[in-house]
Amino acid sequence: MTSRYPLFDRSQLTLLSLRDRRHDVHLADVVDVGKRPMAFDHPDLSAVAGAVRDARRRGAAVVLMMGAHVIKRGLSRYVIDLIRRGWVTLVATNGACSIHDYELARFGASTESVAAYIKQGQFGLWTESGELNEIVAQGDREGLGYGEALGRAVAGGGDDVYPHKDVSIFAAAYEAGVPATVHIGVGYDIIHEHPNFDGAAFGSASYRDFLIYARQAQNFEGGVVLCFGSAVMGPEIYLKALAMARNVAHQRGESITRLTSAVFDLVPLGGNLHAEAPKDSPEYYYRPFKTILVRTVADGGQSYYIRGDHQATLPALHAMLETDA
């Protein structure tokens, strides 16, 4: 039985090469580790760094959740260094992160102008970006998660195909044996427009990544969750995975309550950041606030809000970890 509603015929689409696209982010924009584009200080930053160090000493999980602007702000090398130095045990991303990472490794450039390309209906329809669809589908057939399939492809691909793999977070994670997971919403990402997109394969591969994340959540007692600029994916994936982990822990007579969470974002939050905002306040509907800063640490955890540009906050946290290691 098929749907009674007409479907869009993807065979009618015209795809162009990334070589024909104007890019907003280039290799020159990727910041070298040690360089800090913006000066930054925050009274709670040392506490967050201390929690990360303590978690790693005791073998607890440290999960870094991030939106695509971390990559677009040129911070891939910083995330890679955190992975290689063992500061994080999992990097959780959205689908846009995987696309920007792949395009940078493949072409040394990424990010198109939505305003320019939506006018002609060309937005997102670039041949080489769609190669990611084949990579994930093949990985799913082999039982891999989305992020693992991408990391394997870039890390194992030739320099002629991926001449800039050194800036790939997924390749670095794969080589280090650290999970880099991708949590998608079907229809959210440009590669979902392509004729070769397989919704079933992507759903399966991304769900596998969610289960990998949930397994990490079972090691959250004494651990740390860092959320950089993810207003929906980060808090929602974290919330469900933590519920699953706590469910199993409760059955075993254990608990997962001693957890440190930190949100890094630009949203101005006021008042008591350790209590839910009232429902008539816009802040109540900002998921990182009520989910990451309040509800999930209410039984013995601690939370911090670090407001600032990612180019300021992530290098500052990295420097503090390295200085006090």
mmCIF file of C-alpha atoms in Angstrom, residues 119-306:
data_model
loop_
_atom_site.group_PDB
_atom_site.id
_atom_site.type_symbol
_atom_site.label_atom_id
_atom_site.label_comp_id
_atom_site.label_asym_id
_atom_site.label_seq_id
_atom_site.Cartn_x
_atom_site.Cartn_y
_atom_site.Cartn_z
ATOM 1 C CA LYS A 119 15.793 32.441 -5.277
ATOM 2 C CA GLN A 120 16.644 30.010 -8.085
ATOM 3 C CA GLY A 121 15.763 26.919 -6.082
ATOM 4 C CA GLN A 122 19.412 25.847 -6.078
ATOM 5 C CA PHE A 123 19.864 25.963 -2.320
ATOM 6 C CA GLY A 124 21.353 22.698 -1.086
ATOM 7 C CA LEU A 125 21.392 20.982 -4.461
ATOM 8 C CA TRP A 126 25.107 20.365 -4.925
ATOM 9 C CA THR A 127 26.347 17.069 -6.309
ATOM 10 C CA GLU A 128 29.323 16.480 -4.022
ATOM 11 C CA SER A 129 27.342 17.204 -0.834
ATOM 12 C CA GLY A 130 25.064 14.339 -1.832
ATOM 13 C CA GLU A 131 28.004 11.911 -1.711
ATOM 14 C CA LEU A 132 27.387 11.893 2.026
ATOM 15 C CA ASN A 133 24.112 10.093 1.362
ATOM 16 C CA GLU A 134 25.968 7.144 -0.164
ATOM 17 C CA ILE A 135 28.483 7.076 2.690
ATOM 18 C CA VAL A 136 25.811 6.908 5.388
ATOM 19 C CA ALA A 137 23.685 4.362 3.510
ATOM 20 C CA GLN A 138 26.692 2.080 3.024
ATOM 21 C CA GLY A 139 27.641 2.438 6.663
ATOM 22 C CA ASP A 140 24.124 1.592 7.750
ATOM 23 C CA ARG A 141 24.222 -1.602 5.693
ATOM 24 C CA GLU A 142 27.321 -2.555 7.699
ATOM 25 C CA GLY A 143 25.756 -1.685 11.037
ATOM 26 C CA LEU A 144 27.578 1.605 11.569
ATOM 27 C CA GLY A 145 26.190 4.796 12.984
ATOM 28 C CA TYR A 146 25.992 7.968 10.898
ATOM 29 C CA GLY A 147 29.028 9.622 12.490
ATOM 30 C CA GLU A 148 31.140 6.493 12.425
ATOM 31 C CA ALA A 149 30.425 5.943 8.722
ATOM 32 C CA LEU A 150 31.391 9.516 7.901
ATOM 33 C CA GLY A 151 34.533 9.406 10.022
ATOM 34 C CA ARG A 152 35.647 6.135 8.478
ATOM 35 C CA ALA A 153 35.130 7.436 4.943
ATOM 36 C CA VAL A 154 37.088 10.640 5.422
ATOM 37 C CA ALA A 155 39.853 9.141 7.570
ATOM 38 C CA GLY A 156 40.327 6.246 5.154
ATOM 39 C CA GLY A 157 39.872 8.189 1.933
ATOM 40 C CA GLY A 158 42.752 9.284 -0.234
ATOM 41 C CA ASP A 159 44.221 12.756 -0.108
ATOM 42 C CA ASP A 160 43.041 13.252 -3.669
ATOM 43 C CA VAL A 161 39.441 12.955 -2.466
ATOM 44 C CA TYR A 162 39.789 14.520 0.988
ATOM 45 C CA PRO A 163 42.790 16.852 0.743
ATOM 46 C CA HIS A 164 41.725 18.706 3.896
ATOM 47 C CA LYS A 165 40.857 15.778 6.165
ATOM 48 C CA ASP A 166 43.009 17.331 8.895
ATOM 49 C CA VAL A 167 40.114 19.683 9.700
ATOM 50 C CA SER A 168 37.512 16.903 9.893
ATOM 51 C CA ILE A 169 36.119 16.363 13.383
ATOM 52 C CA PHE A 170 34.570 13.072 12.302
ATOM 53 C CA ALA A 171 37.817 11.717 10.859
ATOM 54 C CA ALA A 172 39.721 12.668 14.016
ATOM 55 C CA ALA A 173 37.073 11.064 16.225
ATOM 56 C CA TYR A 174 37.124 7.869 14.175
ATOM 57 C CA GLU A 175 40.913 7.640 14.382
ATOM 58 C CA ALA A 176 40.836 8.275 18.142
ATOM 59 C CA GLY A 177 38.072 5.742 18.782
ATOM 60 C CA VAL A 178 35.816 8.457 20.198
ATOM 61 C CA PRO A 179 32.166 8.405 19.067
ATOM 62 C CA ALA A 180 31.035 11.385 17.011
ATOM 63 C CA THR A 181 27.282 11.039 16.655
ATOM 64 C CA VAL A 182 24.803 12.735 14.314
ATOM 65 C CA HIS A 183 21.207 13.324 15.379
ATOM 66 C CA ILE A 184 18.986 14.317 12.468
ATOM 67 C CA GLY A 185 15.454 15.398 11.779
ATOM 68 C CA VAL A 186 14.396 14.167 8.342
ATOM 69 C CA GLY A 187 13.943 17.165 6.071
ATOM 70 C CA TYR A 188 16.228 19.410 8.144
ATOM 71 C CA ASP A 189 19.362 19.133 6.004
ATOM 72 C CA ILE A 190 20.243 19.985 2.407
ATOM 73 C CA ILE A 191 21.272 16.432 1.532
ATOM 74 C CA HIS A 192 17.706 15.293 2.258
ATOM 75 C CA GLU A 193 16.656 17.130 -0.899
ATOM 76 C CA HIS A 194 18.798 14.886 -3.082
ATOM 77 C CA PRO A 195 17.432 12.016 -5.204
ATOM 78 C CA ASN A 196 19.875 9.564 -3.559
ATOM 79 C CA PHE A 197 18.719 10.276 0.002
ATOM 80 C CA ASP A 198 17.515 7.121 1.760
ATOM 81 C CA GLY A 199 15.317 8.083 4.686
ATOM 82 C CA ALA A 200 15.235 4.560 6.106
ATOM 83 C CA ALA A 201 19.037 4.241 6.096
ATOM 84 C CA PHE A 202 19.533 7.656 7.663
ATOM 85 C CA GLY A 203 16.914 6.992 10.307
ATOM 86 C CA SER A 204 18.540 3.694 11.180
ATOM 87 C CA ALA A 205 22.085 5.123 11.253
ATOM 88 C CA SER A 206 21.109 8.185 13.277
ATOM 89 C CA TYR A 207 19.106 6.083 15.725
ATOM 90 C CA ARG A 208 22.163 3.875 16.162
ATOM 91 C CA ASP A 209 24.036 7.053 17.085
ATOM 92 C CA PHE A 210 21.356 7.885 19.629
ATOM 93 C CA LEU A 211 21.840 4.484 21.267
ATOM 94 C CA ILE A 212 25.595 5.084 21.329
ATOM 95 C CA TYR A 213 24.897 8.378 23.100
ATOM 96 C CA ALA A 214 22.493 6.691 25.531
ATOM 97 C CA ARG A 215 25.171 4.140 26.397
ATOM 98 C CA GLN A 216 27.521 6.996 27.240
ATOM 99 C CA ALA A 217 24.795 8.481 29.430
ATOM 100 C CA GLN A 218 25.069 5.406 31.640
ATOM 101 C CA ASN A 219 28.482 6.825 32.628
ATOM 102 C CA PHE A 220 27.162 10.292 33.496
ATOM 103 C CA GLU A 221 27.499 9.856 37.278
ATOM 104 C CA GLY A 222 30.303 12.290 38.048
ATOM 105 C CA GLY A 223 30.377 13.264 34.376
ATOM 106 C CA VAL A 224 29.929 16.457 32.392
ATOM 107 C CA VAL A 225 27.654 17.627 29.579
ATOM 108 C CA LEU A 226 28.787 20.626 27.526
ATOM 109 C CA CYS A 227 26.299 22.195 25.111
ATOM 110 C CA PHE A 228 27.719 24.648 22.579
ATOM 111 C CA GLY A 229 25.011 26.461 20.648
ATOM 112 C CA SER A 230 22.517 23.640 20.254
ATOM 113 C CA ALA A 231 19.079 24.923 21.210
ATOM 114 C CA VAL A 232 17.043 21.847 20.232
ATOM 115 C CA MET A 233 19.107 18.781 19.290
ATOM 116 C CA GLY A 234 21.450 18.946 22.285
ATOM 117 C CA PRO A 235 18.930 19.282 25.107
ATOM 118 C CA GLU A 236 16.413 16.892 23.560
ATOM 119 C CA ILE A 237 18.846 14.046 22.811
ATOM 120 C CA TYR A 238 20.464 14.484 26.216
ATOM 121 C CA LEU A 239 17.113 14.444 28.021
ATOM 122 C CA LYS A 240 15.924 11.189 26.457
ATOM 123 C CA ALA A 241 19.267 9.426 26.786
ATOM 124 C CA LEU A 242 19.542 10.440 30.435
ATOM 125 C CA ALA A 243 16.024 9.132 31.112
ATOM 126 C CA MET A 244 16.995 5.760 29.629
ATOM 127 C CA ALA A 245 20.231 5.608 31.608
ATOM 128 C CA ARG A 246 18.530 6.561 34.866
ATOM 129 C CA ASN A 247 15.796 3.986 34.260
ATOM 130 C CA VAL A 248 18.350 1.172 34.101
ATOM 131 C CA ALA A 249 20.377 2.601 36.997
ATOM 132 C CA HIS A 250 17.251 2.737 39.180
ATOM 133 C CA GLN A 251 16.542 -0.930 38.523
ATOM 134 C CA ARG A 252 20.054 -1.725 39.742
ATOM 135 C CA GLY A 253 19.695 0.335 42.906
ATOM 136 C CA GLU A 254 22.051 2.981 41.513
ATOM 137 C CA SER A 255 21.648 6.645 40.626
ATOM 138 C CA ILE A 256 22.908 9.195 38.126
ATOM 139 C CA THR A 257 22.587 12.511 39.916
ATOM 140 C CA ARG A 258 26.104 13.896 40.431
ATOM 141 C CA LEU A 259 26.297 15.485 37.000
ATOM 142 C CA THR A 260 27.716 18.818 35.847
ATOM 143 C CA SER A 261 26.151 20.600 32.882
ATOM 144 C CA ALA A 262 27.208 23.759 31.085
ATOM 145 C CA VAL A 263 25.521 25.705 28.302
ATOM 146 C CA PHE A 264 27.588 27.982 26.051
ATOM 147 C CA ASP A 265 25.414 30.312 23.990
ATOM 148 C CA LEU A 266 24.583 33.930 23.135
ATOM 149 C CA VAL A 267 21.040 34.066 24.520
ATOM 150 C CA PRO A 268 20.717 36.618 27.349
ATOM 151 C CA LEU A 269 19.290 34.807 30.362
ATOM 152 C CA GLY A 270 18.358 36.640 33.527
ATOM 153 C CA GLY A 271 17.236 35.843 37.031
ATOM 154 C CA ASN A 272 17.906 32.583 38.826
ATOM 155 C CA LEU A 273 19.538 30.208 36.327
ATOM 156 C CA HIS A 274 19.002 27.263 38.672
ATOM 157 C CA ALA A 275 15.207 27.488 38.756
ATOM 158 C CA GLU A 276 12.700 27.247 35.919
ATOM 159 C CA ALA A 277 11.511 30.502 34.426
ATOM 160 C CA PRO A 278 7.743 31.106 34.646
ATOM 161 C CA LYS A 279 5.668 29.898 31.712
ATOM 162 C CA ASP A 280 4.755 33.443 30.725
ATOM 163 C CA SER A 281 8.448 34.195 30.165
ATOM 164 C CA PRO A 282 10.122 33.506 26.781
ATOM 165 C CA GLU A 283 13.046 31.990 28.690
ATOM 166 C CA TYR A 284 10.824 29.079 29.743
ATOM 167 C CA TYR A 285 10.726 27.902 26.124
ATOM 168 C CA TYR A 286 14.502 27.959 25.669
ATOM 169 C CA ARG A 287 15.250 24.263 26.066
ATOM 170 C CA PRO A 288 18.873 24.486 27.224
ATOM 171 C CA PHE A 289 17.739 26.577 30.204
ATOM 172 C CA LYS A 290 15.022 24.379 31.647
ATOM 173 C CA THR A 291 16.439 21.039 30.471
ATOM 174 C CA ILE A 292 20.206 21.314 30.829
ATOM 175 C CA LEU A 293 20.560 24.005 33.509
ATOM 176 C CA VAL A 294 17.633 23.072 35.757
ATOM 177 C CA ARG A 295 15.612 19.874 35.440
ATOM 178 C CA THR A 296 18.280 17.239 34.815
ATOM 179 C CA VAL A 297 20.636 18.433 37.565
ATOM 180 C CA ALA A 298 17.969 19.124 40.194
ATOM 181 C CA ASP A 299 18.810 16.071 42.325
ATOM 182 C CA GLY A 300 22.441 16.726 43.181
ATOM 183 C CA GLY A 301 24.088 18.094 40.070
ATOM 184 C CA GLN A 302 25.380 21.531 39.185
ATOM 185 C CA SER A 303 25.033 23.728 36.134
ATOM 186 C CA TYR A 304 26.594 26.797 34.547
ATOM 187 C CA TYR A 305 25.687 29.238 31.802
ATOM 188 C CA ILE A 306 28.608 30.751 29.900
#
